Coordinates of C-alpha atoms in Angstrom, one line a residue:
G133 CA 78.0 104.8 116.1
T134 CA 77.7 108.5 116.5
F135 CA 80.1 112.0 116.0
E136 CA 80.0 114.8 117.6
E137 CA 80.5 118.4 116.2
K138 CA 79.8 121.6 117.3
K139 CA 77.9 120.0 120.2
T140 CA 75.4 118.3 117.5
K141 CA 75.1 114.8 117.6
V142 CA 74.5 112.7 114.5
K143 CA 73.6 109.0 114.0
R144 CA 75.1 107.4 111.3
M145 CA 73.1 105.0 109.0
P146 CA 73.7 101.0 109.0
V147 CA 75.1 100.6 105.5
P148 CA 74.1 97.1 104.9
T149 CA 76.3 94.7 102.7
T150 CA 74.5 91.5 102.6
Q151 CA 71.2 92.5 101.7
K152 CA 69.8 93.5 98.5
A153 CA 68.6 96.8 97.8
A154 CA 64.2 97.4 97.1
V155 CA 63.2 100.1 95.9
Q156 CA 59.6 100.8 97.3
M157 CA 58.5 104.1 96.1
G158 CA 59.8 106.7 93.9
T159 CA 58.3 110.3 94.4
N160 CA 58.9 113.7 92.2
M161 CA 57.7 116.8 94.2
H162 CA 57.3 120.6 92.7
V163 CA 54.9 122.9 95.4
D164 CA 51.7 120.7 95.7
D165 CA 52.4 118.6 92.8
L166 CA 53.3 115.0 93.5
E167 CA 54.4 112.4 91.1
I168 CA 54.5 108.9 92.5
L169 CA 55.9 105.8 91.1
A170 CA 54.7 102.7 93.1
S171 CA 52.2 99.7 93.4
E172 CA 48.7 100.5 93.4
K173 CA 48.9 99.5 97.6
D174 CA 51.6 102.0 98.1
R175 CA 50.0 104.7 96.2
K176 CA 47.0 104.5 98.2
W177 CA 48.9 104.3 101.5
F178 CA 51.1 107.3 100.5
Q179 CA 47.8 109.1 99.1
D180 CA 45.7 108.6 102.6
R181 CA 48.7 109.7 104.9
V182 CA 48.8 113.2 102.2
E183 CA 45.0 113.8 102.5
A184 CA 44.8 112.8 106.3
K185 CA 47.1 116.2 106.9
Y186 CA 46.5 118.4 103.8
G187 CA 42.9 117.4 102.8
K188 CA 41.7 115.4 99.2
A189 CA 44.0 115.4 96.7
K190 CA 42.9 114.9 93.0
S191 CA 44.9 112.0 91.1
Q192 CA 45.5 111.2 87.9
H193 CA 46.6 107.4 86.3
S194 CA 48.3 106.6 83.5
E195 CA 47.9 110.0 81.2
Y196 CA 48.2 113.2 83.2
R197 CA 50.3 116.7 83.3
H198 CA 53.2 117.1 85.8
V199 CA 55.0 120.5 85.9
G200 CA 54.8 121.5 82.3
G201 CA 55.6 117.7 81.2
D202 CA 52.7 115.5 79.5
Y203 CA 53.0 111.5 80.5
K204 CA 51.3 108.7 78.9
I205 CA 51.4 105.1 80.0
A206 CA 50.8 102.6 77.5
A207 CA 47.7 100.1 78.4
D208 CA 49.8 97.5 78.9
G209 CA 52.6 99.5 81.1
R210 CA 54.9 98.9 78.9
K211 CA 55.9 102.2 77.3
L212 CA 56.1 105.6 78.6
T213 CA 55.6 108.8 76.8
M214 CA 56.9 112.2 77.9
K215 CA 56.2 115.4 75.8
Q216 CA 55.9 118.9 76.8
T217 CA 53.5 120.2 73.7
K218 CA 51.1 122.9 75.7
F219 CA 54.2 124.2 77.4
V220 CA 56.1 124.3 74.2
E221 CA 53.0 125.8 72.3
A222 CA 52.8 128.7 75.2
L223 CA 56.4 129.6 74.1
S224 CA 57.1 133.7 73.8
F225 CA 59.0 135.2 71.6
V226 CA 61.2 138.4 72.1
E227 CA 59.4 141.4 71.0
I228 CA 62.3 142.9 67.6
P229 CA 61.2 145.5 65.6
K230 CA 62.5 144.9 62.2
E231 CA 65.0 147.7 62.2
R232 CA 66.3 146.8 65.5
K233 CA 67.0 143.2 64.1
K234 CA 69.9 145.0 61.8
Q235 CA 71.6 146.4 65.3
Q236 CA 73.2 142.7 65.6
E237 CA 76.3 143.6 67.9
E238 CA 74.4 146.1 70.2
D239 CA 73.8 145.2 73.6
C240 CA 70.3 144.3 74.7
T241 CA 68.3 147.2 76.5
P242 CA 66.7 146.2 79.9
E243 CA 63.5 145.4 78.9
E244 CA 64.9 143.0 75.9
Q245 CA 67.2 141.6 78.4
S246 CA 64.4 140.7 80.9
Q247 CA 62.3 139.0 77.5
F248 CA 65.5 137.3 76.6
R249 CA 66.3 135.7 80.0
S250 CA 62.4 134.4 80.3
S251 CA 63.1 132.9 76.8
V252 CA 66.0 131.3 77.4
G253 CA 64.6 130.0 81.1
G254 CA 61.8 128.4 78.8
T255 CA 63.3 126.7 76.5
A256 CA 65.8 124.9 79.2
W257 CA 63.0 123.6 80.9
T258 CA 62.1 121.8 77.5
A259 CA 65.3 119.7 77.7
K260 CA 63.5 117.2 79.7
T261 CA 62.1 116.2 76.3
R262 CA 64.1 117.6 73.8
P263 CA 67.9 117.1 74.3
D264 CA 68.0 117.7 70.8
K265 CA 67.7 121.3 71.4
A266 CA 69.9 121.5 74.9
G267 CA 73.0 122.2 72.8
R268 CA 71.4 125.2 71.7
T269 CA 70.2 126.4 75.0
R270 CA 73.4 125.9 76.7
E271 CA 74.9 128.7 74.2
L272 CA 72.2 131.2 74.5
Q273 CA 72.7 130.7 78.5
C274 CA 76.4 131.8 78.1
A275 CA 74.8 135.5 77.0
L276 CA 72.3 135.8 80.3
A277 CA 74.4 138.3 81.9
K278 CA 74.5 140.5 78.7
A279 CA 73.2 139.7 75.6
Q280 CA 73.4 141.6 72.4
V281 CA 70.6 141.3 69.4
K282 CA 71.6 138.6 67.6
H283 CA 71.4 136.5 70.9
L284 CA 67.2 137.6 70.7
V285 CA 67.3 136.9 67.0
Q286 CA 68.8 133.1 68.1
A287 CA 66.2 132.7 70.6
N288 CA 63.2 133.3 68.5
T289 CA 64.7 130.7 65.9
L290 CA 65.2 128.5 69.0
V291 CA 61.6 128.6 70.0
K292 CA 60.4 128.9 66.5
E293 CA 61.3 125.7 65.8
L294 CA 60.5 123.9 68.9
K295 CA 57.1 125.2 68.1
A296 CA 56.8 123.2 64.7
T297 CA 58.1 120.2 66.4
A298 CA 55.9 120.8 69.4
E299 CA 54.7 117.3 69.6
Y300 CA 58.3 115.4 69.5
G301 CA 59.0 114.0 72.9
L302 CA 60.7 110.7 74.6
H303 CA 59.7 107.1 74.7
Y304 CA 60.8 104.9 76.8
Y305 CA 60.3 100.7 76.7
A306 CA 59.9 98.2 79.3
L307 CA 62.9 96.9 80.1
P308 CA 63.6 93.3 80.2
A309 CA 64.5 91.5 83.8
G310 CA 68.1 92.4 83.5
P311 CA 71.3 92.0 84.4
F312 CA 71.9 95.8 83.0
R313 CA 75.0 97.6 82.1
I314 CA 75.1 101.5 82.5
V315 CA 77.1 103.1 79.6
V316 CA 78.4 106.3 79.8
I317 CA 79.3 108.3 76.3
S318 CA 81.1 111.7 76.7
D319 CA 82.4 114.2 74.3
A320 CA 83.6 117.9 73.9
A321 CA 84.4 120.2 71.5
K322 CA 85.5 123.8 71.8
G323 CA 84.5 124.6 68.5
E324 CA 80.7 125.1 69.4
A325 CA 81.5 127.8 72.1
K326 CA 83.6 130.3 70.0
A327 CA 82.9 133.6 72.0
S328 CA 82.7 132.4 75.4
Q329 CA 85.9 130.2 74.6
K330 CA 84.8 127.8 76.9
P331 CA 84.8 123.9 75.9
V332 CA 81.7 122.2 76.1
I333 CA 81.2 118.6 77.4
G334 CA 78.0 116.5 77.2
Y335 CA 77.2 113.1 78.6
F336 CA 74.6 110.6 77.4
V337 CA 74.4 108.1 80.6
L338 CA 72.5 104.9 79.3
L339 CA 70.8 101.7 81.1
V340 CA 71.2 98.9 78.8
E341 CA 70.9 95.3 78.4
D342 CA 73.6 93.5 79.9
G343 CA 75.6 91.5 76.6
R344 CA 74.8 94.0 73.9
V345 CA 77.7 96.7 74.4

């Protein structure tokens, strides 16, 4: 059916109730970068149409870089490794003179604030492959509006730790045929946010083989 609102007709899409859903292709876009998960036949179909409209497109398979992330698929196709090594190595430290470090509770200057925001933005992007540092980044994000010198020091410490473990990443292994179960684990703590007095909550969302939990 259709419904009318502000003289604009919007057609409702039918919702199938008896047919099984099938995923044909997955795409992830960023400016002029396209990441595609599909069969070789469907990937070629998609690339042909992109090139017909925009011209020749460079294509990479199995091992490639997309939006700061390095992806590698094992030869047997049963393991995907995601890292951000080059991106992490390129992260910059905030410049803090030795005497300035002693003024921990002082507000940042506009220049320091700008560097701080850039640093936190960079570490936030690493959460794609480094969830172990996401909590620390979240704490620094609470100071984005008005940071102090101590936050600059904390940001540099986080960058230093990331650089020391730049080769770390995530490994995804092929799942069995199923059936599957979605498992959600949540936790919260106020003690980790003493400055903001706002509780922190986090979720782990896992796809596991049914029967294992």
